[in-house]
Coordinates of C-alpha atoms in Angstrom, one line a residue:
Chain A
M1 CA 85.1 119.4 99.4
N2 CA 82.4 120.8 101.6
L3 CA 81.1 118.3 104.5
A4 CA 78.4 120.5 105.9
G5 CA 77.1 121.4 102.5
S6 CA 76.9 117.7 101.4
F7 CA 75.2 116.7 104.7
Y8 CA 72.7 119.5 104.3
L9 CA 71.6 118.5 100.9
G10 CA 71.8 114.8 102.0
L11 CA 69.5 115.1 104.4
A12 CA 67.1 117.3 102.5
Y13 CA 67.3 114.5 99.8
L14 CA 66.6 111.9 102.2
R15 CA 63.8 114.2 103.9
R16 CA 62.1 114.6 100.5
Q17 CA 62.5 110.9 99.5
R18 CA 61.0 109.8 102.6
A19 CA 59.0 106.6 101.5
K20 CA 62.1 105.2 99.9
T21 CA 64.5 106.0 102.7
L22 CA 62.1 104.5 105.0
L23 CA 61.8 101.3 102.7
L24 CA 65.3 100.8 102.6
T25 CA 65.8 101.8 106.3
G26 CA 63.1 99.5 106.9
A27 CA 64.6 96.3 104.8
L28 CA 68.0 96.7 105.9
T29 CA 66.7 96.9 109.6
V30 CA 65.0 93.9 109.5
A31 CA 68.0 92.4 107.5
L32 CA 70.4 93.2 110.3
L33 CA 68.1 92.5 113.1
L34 CA 66.9 88.8 112.1
P35 CA 70.1 86.8 112.7
V36 CA 70.8 88.7 116.1
A37 CA 66.8 88.1 117.1
I38 CA 67.0 84.4 116.4
T39 CA 70.4 84.0 118.4
V40 CA 68.8 86.5 121.4
L41 CA 65.3 84.3 121.3
V42 CA 67.3 81.1 121.3
G43 CA 69.6 81.9 123.8
E44 CA 66.5 83.1 126.1
A45 CA 64.7 80.1 125.3
E46 CA 67.6 77.6 126.2
T47 CA 68.2 79.7 129.5
H48 CA 64.5 79.4 130.2
L49 CA 64.3 75.7 129.4
R50 CA 67.5 74.6 131.0
S51 CA 67.0 76.5 134.2
R52 CA 63.5 74.4 134.7
A53 CA 65.1 71.2 133.4
A54 CA 68.1 71.6 135.9
G55 CA 65.6 72.2 138.8
T56 CA 64.2 68.7 138.1
P57 CA 66.2 65.9 139.1
L58 CA 64.5 63.0 137.3
L59 CA 61.3 62.6 135.6
L60 CA 59.2 59.2 134.8
G61 CA 56.6 58.7 132.8
A62 CA 55.2 56.4 130.1
R63 CA 57.7 55.2 127.2
G64 CA 58.0 57.1 124.2
S65 CA 59.4 60.7 123.4
A66 CA 61.2 61.6 126.3
L67 CA 61.1 65.3 125.0
E68 CA 57.2 65.2 125.3
L69 CA 57.5 63.7 128.5
V70 CA 59.5 66.9 130.0
F71 CA 57.5 69.1 128.3
N72 CA 54.5 67.7 130.0
G73 CA 56.2 67.2 133.1
L74 CA 58.0 70.6 133.4
Y75 CA 55.9 72.9 131.1
F76 CA 52.6 71.1 131.3
T77 CA 52.2 71.1 127.6
K78 CA 51.5 67.9 125.5
P79 CA 48.4 67.0 127.4
E80 CA 47.7 64.3 125.1
I81 CA 50.8 62.1 126.0
A82 CA 50.5 58.6 127.2
T83 CA 49.5 57.9 131.0
R84 CA 50.8 55.3 133.4
P85 CA 49.0 54.3 136.7
R86 CA 49.8 56.0 139.5
Q87 CA 51.3 52.8 141.3
E88 CA 54.0 52.2 138.7
T89 CA 55.5 55.5 139.0
D90 CA 54.8 55.4 143.0
A91 CA 57.2 52.3 142.7
A92 CA 60.1 54.3 142.2
G93 CA 59.8 55.5 145.5
R94 CA 59.7 52.4 147.4
D95 CA 62.8 51.4 149.2
G96 CA 63.4 54.6 150.3
L97 CA 65.5 55.7 147.2
A98 CA 63.1 58.8 146.2
T99 CA 60.5 61.0 146.7
V100 CA 58.0 60.5 144.1
I101 CA 55.6 63.7 142.9
P102 CA 52.7 62.8 140.7
V103 CA 52.1 65.1 137.9
Y104 CA 48.4 65.0 135.7
A105 CA 48.5 67.8 133.4
R106 CA 45.8 66.9 131.1
F107 CA 42.9 69.1 131.6
S108 CA 42.6 72.8 131.3
A109 CA 40.3 75.5 132.8
Q110 CA 39.9 78.8 130.8
G111 CA 42.8 78.1 128.9
H112 CA 45.0 77.3 131.9
R113 CA 46.5 73.8 132.6
I114 CA 45.2 72.2 135.7
V115 CA 48.0 70.2 137.3
G116 CA 47.2 67.5 139.5
T117 CA 50.0 66.9 141.9
T118 CA 50.7 66.8 145.8
L119 CA 52.0 69.6 148.0
D120 CA 55.5 68.0 147.8
Y121 CA 55.3 69.9 144.2
F122 CA 55.3 73.3 146.1
R123 CA 58.1 72.5 148.0
L124 CA 60.4 71.2 145.3
R125 CA 59.7 74.2 143.5
G126 CA 59.7 76.7 146.2
L127 CA 56.3 78.3 145.6
D128 CA 55.2 80.5 148.0
L129 CA 51.8 81.7 148.1
R130 CA 50.9 85.4 147.8
E131 CA 47.6 84.8 148.9
G132 CA 45.2 82.3 150.8
R133 CA 46.3 78.8 151.4
P134 CA 47.2 75.4 149.9
F135 CA 44.7 73.2 148.6
A136 CA 43.4 70.8 151.5
R137 CA 40.5 68.9 150.0
L138 CA 39.0 67.5 147.1
G139 CA 37.7 70.3 144.7
D140 CA 40.4 73.2 146.0
C141 CA 42.9 74.6 143.8
V142 CA 45.6 77.1 143.9
V143 CA 46.2 79.2 140.8
G144 CA 49.6 80.9 139.6
H145 CA 50.2 84.3 139.5
A146 CA 49.9 84.9 135.6
V147 CA 46.2 82.9 135.9
A148 CA 45.0 85.2 138.9
E149 CA 45.9 88.2 137.1
A150 CA 44.4 87.3 133.9
A151 CA 41.3 86.4 135.4
G152 CA 41.3 88.5 138.3
I153 CA 41.0 85.5 140.6
R154 CA 41.3 85.8 144.2
P155 CA 40.9 82.9 147.0
G156 CA 37.5 82.4 147.3
D157 CA 36.4 82.4 143.8
A158 CA 35.9 79.5 141.6
V159 CA 37.4 78.1 138.4
V160 CA 35.6 75.7 136.0
S161 CA 37.8 73.1 134.2
S162 CA 36.8 72.9 130.5
P163 CA 34.7 70.2 129.4
E164 CA 37.0 67.9 126.8
A165 CA 33.7 67.0 124.3
V166 CA 30.9 69.4 124.8
F167 CA 28.4 66.8 123.0
D168 CA 30.2 63.7 124.3
L169 CA 27.6 62.1 126.9
A170 CA 30.2 60.0 128.0
G171 CA 32.8 62.9 128.2
V172 CA 34.6 64.6 131.0
Y173 CA 32.4 67.0 132.8
P174 CA 33.2 70.4 134.4
L175 CA 33.9 70.6 137.5
K176 CA 33.8 73.9 139.6
M177 CA 36.8 74.3 141.9
R178 CA 37.4 76.2 145.0
V179 CA 40.3 78.6 144.6
T180 CA 42.2 78.6 148.2
G181 CA 45.4 80.4 147.2
V182 CA 47.3 82.7 144.4
L183 CA 50.9 81.9 144.1
S184 CA 53.4 84.3 143.9
P185 CA 55.1 85.4 140.8
T186 CA 57.9 83.0 139.6
G187 CA 58.5 83.7 135.7
T188 CA 58.0 79.8 135.3
P189 CA 55.3 77.8 133.8
D190 CA 53.8 77.7 137.2
D191 CA 52.5 81.1 136.8
R192 CA 50.2 79.9 134.1
A193 CA 49.1 76.8 135.9
I194 CA 46.2 75.9 138.2
F195 CA 47.3 73.3 140.6
A196 CA 44.8 70.8 142.5
D197 CA 45.2 67.5 144.2
V198 CA 45.7 64.6 141.9
K199 CA 42.9 63.1 143.0
T200 CA 40.5 66.3 142.2
T201 CA 42.1 65.7 138.7
W202 CA 40.8 62.5 138.8
I203 CA 37.2 63.8 139.3
I204 CA 37.3 65.8 136.6
E205 CA 38.3 62.8 134.4
G206 CA 35.2 61.0 136.0
L207 CA 37.2 58.2 137.6
A208 CA 35.6 59.6 141.1
H209 CA 32.3 61.6 141.3
G210 CA 29.5 62.5 144.1
H211 CA 25.9 61.9 143.9
D212 CA 23.3 61.7 146.4
D213 CA 23.1 58.6 148.6
A214 CA 22.1 55.5 146.6
R215 CA 20.1 54.0 149.1
Q216 CA 17.9 57.3 149.6
V217 CA 17.5 57.9 145.8
D218 CA 14.0 57.2 144.4
E219 CA 13.6 53.5 143.4
S220 CA 12.8 54.1 140.0
Q221 CA 16.4 55.2 139.6
V222 CA 17.7 52.3 140.9
L223 CA 18.9 49.4 138.2
G224 CA 20.0 47.1 140.7
Q225 CA 22.4 46.0 143.3
E226 CA 25.6 43.9 143.6
P227 CA 24.8 40.7 146.0
D228 CA 26.0 41.1 149.7
G229 CA 24.9 44.5 149.9
G230 CA 27.8 45.6 147.3
N231 CA 27.6 48.7 144.9
V232 CA 24.0 49.9 143.7
K233 CA 23.9 50.4 140.4
L234 CA 21.8 53.6 139.4
N235 CA 20.7 55.1 136.3
A236 CA 21.7 58.3 134.3
S237 CA 18.8 60.0 135.9
V238 CA 20.8 60.7 139.2
V239 CA 22.6 63.7 139.1
E240 CA 26.2 64.2 139.6
Y241 CA 27.6 66.8 141.7
N242 CA 29.6 69.4 139.4
E243 CA 31.2 71.0 142.8
V244 CA 33.0 69.6 145.9
T245 CA 31.4 71.4 149.0
E246 CA 31.4 70.7 152.8
S247 CA 28.2 69.2 152.8
N248 CA 28.4 66.6 149.9
L249 CA 32.3 66.1 150.3
A250 CA 31.4 62.8 151.9
N251 CA 29.4 61.4 149.0
F252 CA 32.4 61.5 146.6
H253 CA 34.1 58.4 146.1
F254 CA 36.3 56.4 143.7
H255 CA 35.3 53.5 141.4
G256 CA 38.3 51.1 141.3
D257 CA 41.7 51.3 142.7
P258 CA 43.1 54.8 142.9
G259 CA 46.5 53.1 142.5
A260 CA 45.6 52.3 139.2
F261 CA 44.5 55.8 138.2
P262 CA 46.5 57.6 135.5
I263 CA 49.2 60.3 135.8
T264 CA 50.8 61.7 132.9
A265 CA 54.6 61.8 134.6
A266 CA 56.1 62.0 138.2
I267 CA 58.9 64.1 139.1
V268 CA 61.4 61.5 141.0
V269 CA 63.6 63.5 143.8
P270 CA 66.4 60.7 144.5
R271 CA 67.6 60.5 148.2
D272 CA 71.2 60.9 147.1
E273 CA 73.4 60.3 144.1
K274 CA 73.4 56.5 145.0
S275 CA 69.6 56.4 144.7
R276 CA 69.9 58.1 141.7
T277 CA 72.1 56.0 139.8
I278 CA 70.4 52.9 141.3
L279 CA 67.1 54.3 139.8
L280 CA 68.6 55.2 136.6
G281 CA 69.9 51.5 136.3
R282 CA 66.5 50.2 137.4
Y283 CA 64.8 52.0 134.8
Q284 CA 67.0 51.4 131.8
D285 CA 64.9 49.0 130.1
A286 CA 61.9 51.2 129.4
D287 CA 60.4 48.9 126.5
R288 CA 59.9 45.9 129.0
L289 CA 59.0 48.2 131.9
G290 CA 56.5 50.6 130.0
V291 CA 58.0 53.3 131.8
Q292 CA 61.0 55.8 131.3
L293 CA 63.0 57.5 133.8
V294 CA 64.8 60.6 132.1
E295 CA 67.0 63.3 133.1
P296 CA 65.3 66.5 132.4
G297 CA 68.7 68.3 131.8
A298 CA 70.1 65.6 129.3
V299 CA 66.9 65.9 127.4
M300 CA 67.2 69.5 127.0
D301 CA 70.9 69.0 126.1
D302 CA 69.9 66.6 123.1
L303 CA 67.1 69.3 122.1
F304 CA 69.4 72.3 122.2
D305 CA 72.1 70.2 120.1
T306 CA 69.3 69.9 117.4
V307 CA 68.3 73.7 117.9
F308 CA 71.6 75.0 117.9
Q309 CA 71.9 72.9 114.4
V310 CA 69.2 74.3 113.0
Q311 CA 69.9 78.0 114.6
R312 CA 73.1 77.8 112.5
L313 CA 71.4 77.1 109.5
V314 CA 68.9 79.8 110.1
V315 CA 71.5 82.2 111.1
A316 CA 73.6 81.4 107.9
A317 CA 70.6 81.6 105.6
L318 CA 69.5 85.2 107.1
V319 CA 72.9 86.3 106.5
L320 CA 72.9 85.6 103.1
V321 CA 69.6 87.5 102.8
G322 CA 71.0 90.3 104.6
V323 CA 74.0 89.9 102.0
A324 CA 71.3 90.1 99.3
A325 CA 69.2 92.9 101.2
L326 CA 72.4 95.0 101.1
A327 CA 73.4 94.2 97.3
M328 CA 69.9 95.1 96.5
A329 CA 70.1 98.6 98.8
L330 CA 73.5 98.8 96.7
L331 CA 71.6 98.5 93.5
V332 CA 69.0 101.2 94.5
F333 CA 71.5 103.5 95.3
L334 CA 73.5 103.2 92.2
L335 CA 70.2 103.2 90.0
S336 CA 68.9 106.1 92.0
N337 CA 72.3 108.1 91.6
R338 CA 72.0 107.6 87.7
L339 CA 68.3 108.9 87.7
R340 CA 70.2 112.1 89.5
A341 CA 72.8 112.6 87.0
R342 CA 71.0 115.8 86.1
E343 CA 71.1 116.9 89.5
F344 CA 74.7 116.2 90.3
S345 CA 75.6 117.8 86.5
S346 CA 73.5 121.2 88.0
L347 CA 75.5 121.0 91.3
R348 CA 79.0 120.9 89.2
Q349 CA 77.7 123.7 86.7
I350 CA 76.8 125.9 89.9
G351 CA 80.4 125.2 91.5
A352 CA 80.3 122.0 93.3
D353 CA 83.3 120.2 93.4
P354 CA 83.3 116.2 92.7
G355 CA 84.3 115.5 96.1
T356 CA 81.3 117.3 97.5
I357 CA 79.1 115.5 95.2
R358 CA 80.9 112.1 96.2
L359 CA 80.3 113.1 99.6
L360 CA 76.8 113.9 99.3
V361 CA 76.2 110.2 97.6
A362 CA 78.2 108.3 100.8
F363 CA 76.6 110.4 103.1
E364 CA 73.0 109.1 101.8
G365 CA 74.1 105.7 101.9
V366 CA 76.1 105.8 105.3
F367 CA 73.2 107.6 106.7
V368 CA 70.5 104.9 105.6
L369 CA 73.1 102.0 106.6
S370 CA 73.8 103.8 110.3
A371 CA 69.9 104.5 110.9
S372 CA 69.4 100.8 109.9
A373 CA 72.3 99.6 112.1
V374 CA 71.0 101.9 115.2
A375 CA 67.3 100.8 114.5
A376 CA 68.4 97.0 114.6
A377 CA 70.5 97.8 117.7
L378 CA 67.6 99.5 119.5
L379 CA 65.2 96.6 118.6
A380 CA 67.6 94.2 119.7
V381 CA 68.0 95.8 122.9
V382 CA 64.0 95.8 123.1
L383 CA 64.1 92.2 122.0
K384 CA 66.7 91.3 124.4
G385 CA 64.5 92.9 127.4
A386 CA 61.0 91.2 126.1
A387 CA 63.1 87.9 125.4
P388 CA 61.8 86.3 128.7
V389 CA 58.2 87.4 128.2
L390 CA 58.2 85.9 124.6
V391 CA 60.0 82.9 125.1
R392 CA 57.5 82.2 127.7
L393 CA 54.8 83.1 125.2
L394 CA 56.1 80.9 122.6
T395 CA 57.0 78.1 124.8
G396 CA 53.8 78.0 126.8
Chain B
M1 CA 85.0 142.5 82.9
V2 CA 85.1 139.6 80.4
S3 CA 87.8 139.3 77.9
C4 CA 88.1 136.0 75.4
A5 CA 91.1 136.2 72.9
Q6 CA 92.0 133.4 70.3
V7 CA 89.9 131.0 72.0
R8 CA 89.9 127.6 70.6
Y9 CA 87.4 124.6 71.7
R10 CA 86.7 121.1 70.4
Y11 CA 84.3 118.6 72.1
P12 CA 86.1 115.5 72.6
G13 CA 85.3 113.1 69.8
E14 CA 83.0 115.3 68.2
S15 CA 83.9 117.6 64.6
F16 CA 82.2 120.7 65.9
S17 CA 84.9 123.3 67.1
L18 CA 84.4 127.1 68.4
R19 CA 87.2 129.4 66.9
L20 CA 86.3 132.7 68.9
E21 CA 88.7 135.4 67.5
R22 CA 88.0 138.1 70.2
F23 CA 85.0 138.9 72.7
E24 CA 84.6 141.4 75.5
T25 CA 82.3 142.9 77.9
A26 CA 82.7 145.8 80.6
A27 CA 81.5 145.8 83.9
G28 CA 77.8 146.2 84.4
E29 CA 77.1 146.0 80.4
T30 CA 74.4 144.0 79.3
V31 CA 75.1 141.7 76.1
A32 CA 72.8 139.7 74.1
I33 CA 74.5 137.0 71.9
V34 CA 72.5 135.8 69.2
G35 CA 73.2 133.3 66.3
P36 CA 71.4 130.2 64.7
S37 CA 71.2 126.9 67.0
G38 CA 74.7 125.0 67.1
C39 CA 76.7 127.9 66.2
G40 CA 78.5 127.7 69.7
K41 CA 76.4 130.1 71.8
T42 CA 75.9 127.7 74.8
T43 CA 79.6 126.6 74.5
L44 CA 81.0 130.1 74.9
L45 CA 79.2 130.7 78.0
R46 CA 80.5 127.3 79.3
L47 CA 83.9 128.4 78.5
I48 CA 83.4 131.8 80.0
S49 CA 82.1 130.3 83.4
G50 CA 85.1 128.0 83.5
I51 CA 82.4 124.8 83.1
L52 CA 84.6 124.2 79.9
T53 CA 88.5 125.0 79.4
P54 CA 89.4 125.7 76.2
Q55 CA 92.4 123.9 74.1
S56 CA 94.1 127.4 73.5
G57 CA 93.3 131.0 73.8
E58 CA 92.7 133.2 77.0
I59 CA 89.7 134.0 78.8
T60 CA 89.7 136.6 81.7
V61 CA 87.0 137.4 84.2
S62 CA 87.0 140.0 86.5
G63 CA 91.1 140.1 85.7
R64 CA 91.6 136.3 86.6
S65 CA 92.7 133.8 83.8
I66 CA 90.0 131.0 84.0
G67 CA 92.3 128.6 82.0
R68 CA 95.3 129.4 84.7
L69 CA 93.0 128.3 87.6
S70 CA 93.1 124.5 88.9
F71 CA 89.7 123.0 88.9
A72 CA 88.9 123.7 92.8
E73 CA 89.7 127.0 92.0
R74 CA 87.7 127.6 89.1
Q75 CA 84.6 126.1 91.0
R76 CA 85.0 128.5 93.8
F77 CA 85.7 131.5 91.6
R78 CA 82.5 130.7 89.6
I79 CA 80.5 130.7 92.9
A80 CA 81.8 133.6 94.1
T81 CA 81.9 135.8 90.6
I82 CA 79.3 134.3 88.3
G83 CA 75.9 133.8 88.7
L84 CA 74.3 131.3 86.3
V85 CA 71.1 131.1 84.7
F86 CA 70.3 127.9 82.6
Q87 CA 67.6 127.0 80.1
E88 CA 66.2 124.5 81.9
F89 CA 66.8 126.1 85.2
E90 CA 68.4 123.4 86.8
L91 CA 66.8 123.5 90.4
L92 CA 66.8 120.7 93.0
D93 CA 63.6 119.2 93.3
Y94 CA 64.0 118.4 96.7
L95 CA 65.0 121.7 98.0
T96 CA 62.6 124.6 98.5
V97 CA 62.5 127.8 96.5
R98 CA 64.0 129.5 99.4
Q99 CA 66.8 126.5 99.7
N100 CA 67.5 126.6 96.2
V101 CA 68.2 130.3 96.1
L102 CA 70.9 129.9 98.9
L103 CA 72.1 126.6 97.2
P104 CA 75.5 128.5 96.1
Y105 CA 76.3 129.4 99.7
R106 CA 75.6 125.4 100.8
I107 CA 77.8 124.3 98.1
S108 CA 80.6 126.7 98.7
G109 CA 80.1 126.5 102.7
T110 CA 80.0 130.2 103.5
L111 CA 76.3 130.9 104.2
A112 CA 77.4 131.5 108.0
A113 CA 80.2 133.5 106.7
D114 CA 77.7 136.0 104.9
D115 CA 75.3 137.3 107.3
G116 CA 73.2 139.0 104.8
A117 CA 72.7 136.1 102.5
E118 CA 69.4 134.9 104.3
A119 CA 68.2 138.3 104.3
R120 CA 69.3 138.8 100.7
A121 CA 67.5 135.8 99.3
A122 CA 64.2 137.0 100.7
A123 CA 64.8 140.3 99.5
L124 CA 65.3 138.7 96.1
L125 CA 62.4 136.5 96.5
E126 CA 60.0 139.9 97.2
Q127 CA 61.6 141.9 94.5
T128 CA 60.8 139.1 91.8
G129 CA 57.2 138.4 93.3
I130 CA 57.6 135.0 94.5
A131 CA 58.4 135.6 98.3
A132 CA 54.8 133.8 99.0
L133 CA 56.2 130.5 97.4
A134 CA 59.3 130.3 99.2
D135 CA 58.9 127.2 101.0
R136 CA 57.2 125.3 97.7
L137 CA 59.2 123.0 96.1
P138 CA 60.1 123.9 92.0
G139 CA 57.5 120.7 91.1
E140 CA 54.7 123.2 92.5
L141 CA 55.9 126.0 90.6
S142 CA 55.0 127.6 87.1
Q143 CA 57.8 127.8 84.7
G144 CA 57.9 131.6 85.0
E145 CA 58.1 131.3 89.0
R146 CA 60.8 128.8 88.2
Q147 CA 63.0 130.7 86.2
R148 CA 62.5 133.6 88.7
T149 CA 63.8 131.2 91.4
A150 CA 66.8 130.4 89.2
L151 CA 67.4 134.2 88.5
C152 CA 67.2 134.9 92.6
R153 CA 69.9 131.6 92.9
A154 CA 72.0 133.8 90.0
L155 CA 71.9 136.9 92.0
V156 CA 72.1 135.9 95.6
T157 CA 75.9 135.9 95.7
R158 CA 76.1 139.4 94.3
P159 CA 78.2 138.2 91.3
A160 CA 80.1 140.8 89.1
L161 CA 78.9 138.5 86.0
I162 CA 75.6 136.9 85.1
L163 CA 75.6 134.4 82.1
A164 CA 72.1 133.4 81.2
D165 CA 71.8 130.4 78.9
E166 CA 68.4 130.9 76.4
P167 CA 66.8 131.6 80.0
T168 CA 63.3 132.3 78.0
G169 CA 63.4 129.1 76.1
S170 CA 61.1 127.3 77.9
L171 CA 58.9 130.3 78.4
D172 CA 55.4 131.3 76.8
P173 CA 55.5 134.3 74.4
E174 CA 53.8 136.6 77.0
N175 CA 56.4 135.7 79.9
Q176 CA 59.4 135.7 77.8
A177 CA 59.9 139.7 77.4
R178 CA 58.9 140.1 81.1
S179 CA 61.6 137.3 82.2
V180 CA 64.3 139.3 80.0
A181 CA 63.3 142.8 81.4
L182 CA 63.6 141.2 85.0
L183 CA 66.9 139.7 84.4
R184 CA 68.3 143.2 83.0
E185 CA 66.5 145.0 85.7
Q186 CA 67.9 142.6 88.6
A187 CA 71.7 142.6 86.9
G188 CA 71.4 146.5 86.8
A189 CA 70.1 146.7 90.2
A190 CA 73.4 144.6 91.5
G191 CA 75.6 146.1 89.0
A192 CA 76.5 143.5 87.5
A193 CA 77.5 142.4 83.8
L194 CA 75.1 140.4 81.7
I195 CA 75.8 138.3 79.2
M196 CA 72.5 136.6 77.5
V197 CA 72.3 133.7 75.0
T198 CA 69.3 133.4 73.0
H199 CA 68.1 132.9 69.4
D200 CA 64.9 134.7 70.1
P201 CA 65.2 138.1 67.9
E202 CA 62.1 139.6 70.3
V203 CA 63.7 139.8 73.6
L204 CA 66.7 142.0 72.6
D205 CA 65.4 145.2 73.3
G206 CA 67.2 146.9 76.4
F207 CA 70.4 145.5 76.2
D208 CA 73.3 147.3 75.7
R209 CA 74.9 145.3 73.1
V210 CA 73.6 142.5 70.7
V211 CA 76.0 140.3 69.5
R212 CA 75.6 138.0 66.6
L213 CA 78.3 135.1 67.6
P214 CA 79.0 134.1 63.8
D215 CA 80.6 137.4 63.5
L216 CA 83.0 136.8 66.1
L217 CA 84.2 133.5 64.6
D218 CA 87.3 132.7 63.0
R219 CA 86.0 131.2 59.7
T220 CA 89.2 130.3 58.5
P221 CA 89.4 126.0 57.6
D222 CA 90.1 124.4 60.7
A223 CA 93.9 123.2 60.6
A224 CA 92.9 120.3 63.0

C-alpha cells in the first residue's frame, strides 16, 4: 500500500473533477452548517433579546399580546399595536410606587423608528451622548449611533418624519425635527432609533400643532369663534408649521387634554420589590382595566420556550436532511467508482495493489468530508462572529 | 529472459483454456506473437506479466518464478521489471501526459528514490516527439499521441521486458507501422526484450522472431 501515491492520485482526480468536488463539498458543508447555524443564531437571539428584557423591570400597555407590547416597548417594532391614554399608564406611578417612562413608538423617519419618551429613558438605559445634548424642547431629537452613521447626521442637522399616508389630507404630516445630539453605540435597538420628547411625537400625530396667531389672520380664514372669547375656528387655508423653531415655538399648542393622548407602552420602574409586587397585583385584571402590566423577562422566557421547541424540531429535521445529503454523497461516490472501474483496472495491471486503490477511493471521500467539515467549521466561526449583527438585522 | 513451460490456464466459469507447451525469449530479443482472435495471445501476455496466475506450469521472468511470488510481490515485480503497453493504452484521463508517464513511480512510491526518473520521462517524451504535449490531458491527444504516451510509461522504469498487447489495434494504417517501429526502436535503445501480440501481419517486419501462438499450444483434448 502506497499512501503518498494514493494521495497524489486522489488529489489529481479531485482537481480535475473540480465541479463535482465543489458541488459535493458545498452540499455537505451546507448540510453540516445548517443545524449549527440555527443553534448559533437562536442562541445569539436569545442573549440579545433576553439582555434587553432583563434591563426592563415592567412594561405597561394596552391589553392584548404581551409579546407585541414587549417588542414595541423594548425593540420599537410593532408600531401598529393598540395605544392607551398616557394618564392610564401614569397611574402606575401614583402613590410613589414606581417611575413611569412613556414610550410612543409609532412613527418613523428615514426608515428609523421615532421614539417619543422622556429623559428618564436615557437614565434607565444608561445612554450617553457621543455628541451634542439631549432634546430640550418641542421638535428636538436625539439620534442613535446607527442612525447617525447611516445618514451622516450630526447635531444641528434635521430629520423629517415620514408621512403615514401621502395622499390622505387628514393624515399625519411630516415634521422637520432638529437633531440636538447623537448617542454613543450600545449594540441595542437604541442605536437605530430617533428619540424625541413624547409631545413632539404628538405633534407628528396631529394632536398638537402650530400656526399663525388666529387673532391676526385674514378674516376670510376665520370660520367662527366659540362664545366668551373661546377657540377661534380657522379654515384649511391657514398653513400649519412643519418645523418647530424658536420664533414659532410659542404658537404650538395642544387641542385637548394631553393626559388623554396616546402612548404605545410605558416602562414601569418600581421603587422596590414590594412596590413591584403591589403593581403586579394591581394590574392582574387586564380585561377590566384595559391595560396589562408584563414582566418582559417572563414574556421572553415564554417566547424562547416556544422557539426552543421549534428549534429542536428544525434541527432534528436538518440533521435528517444532513444524513440524507451524506447518503446522497455516498451514492455519488459509489456510482462514480463504478464508472471508474476501468481506471482501477488499469492501475492494478500497471502494478497497484488493491490497498492502494482502496486508499485512493477512501482519500477522496475523506478529503471531501474533511473539506466540508473544515468549511462548515470556518463558516460557523464567521457566523458566530457575525451573529450579533445578523440577529440585530433580523430582529429589527 | 522469459520462460514458460507446461502452462495451463482456464478462466473461471469459461470453457476457453490456454495450454502452452513451451515459450522462451532471450534478453533484448524482439518477438511478435501472432494468431487468430481468441487463440489466447492476450491471456499469454497477462500470464507472463503476472496479472493472471496459471493453474499449473511455470513462468519465469528474469529468473524469478512468477507463480511463487505473493500477490504484492508480483505487483512490485511487474512495476520494476515489466513495461506494459495496452491496446487501449489505459491512460488515466485526469493526469497529464507527463504525470501518466511517471505513474508507475507514483504507484510504487519510488519517484523520490529515483533521481533520474523525471529527466528520463522528459527524454522519452522528447524522443517520441510529444514533449510539447507534456502538460496536456489524454482527452486532448490523438490516438497516435496516446500510444506514444503509453509507450513512454512502459519504458520510463527501464524495464527488462516490454509486453505490448496489440498496441496498433486502434491506430490508422499509416500510424501502425510507425508506432511499431518506434516501439522496437525504444525497446532496443533501452536494451529491453519486447514481446508484442498482434493479429496484423503488416507490422511484423523487423522483429527478431515471429511466433504463431497456435503452434505453441497443446492440441490434445483437455482432460478437464
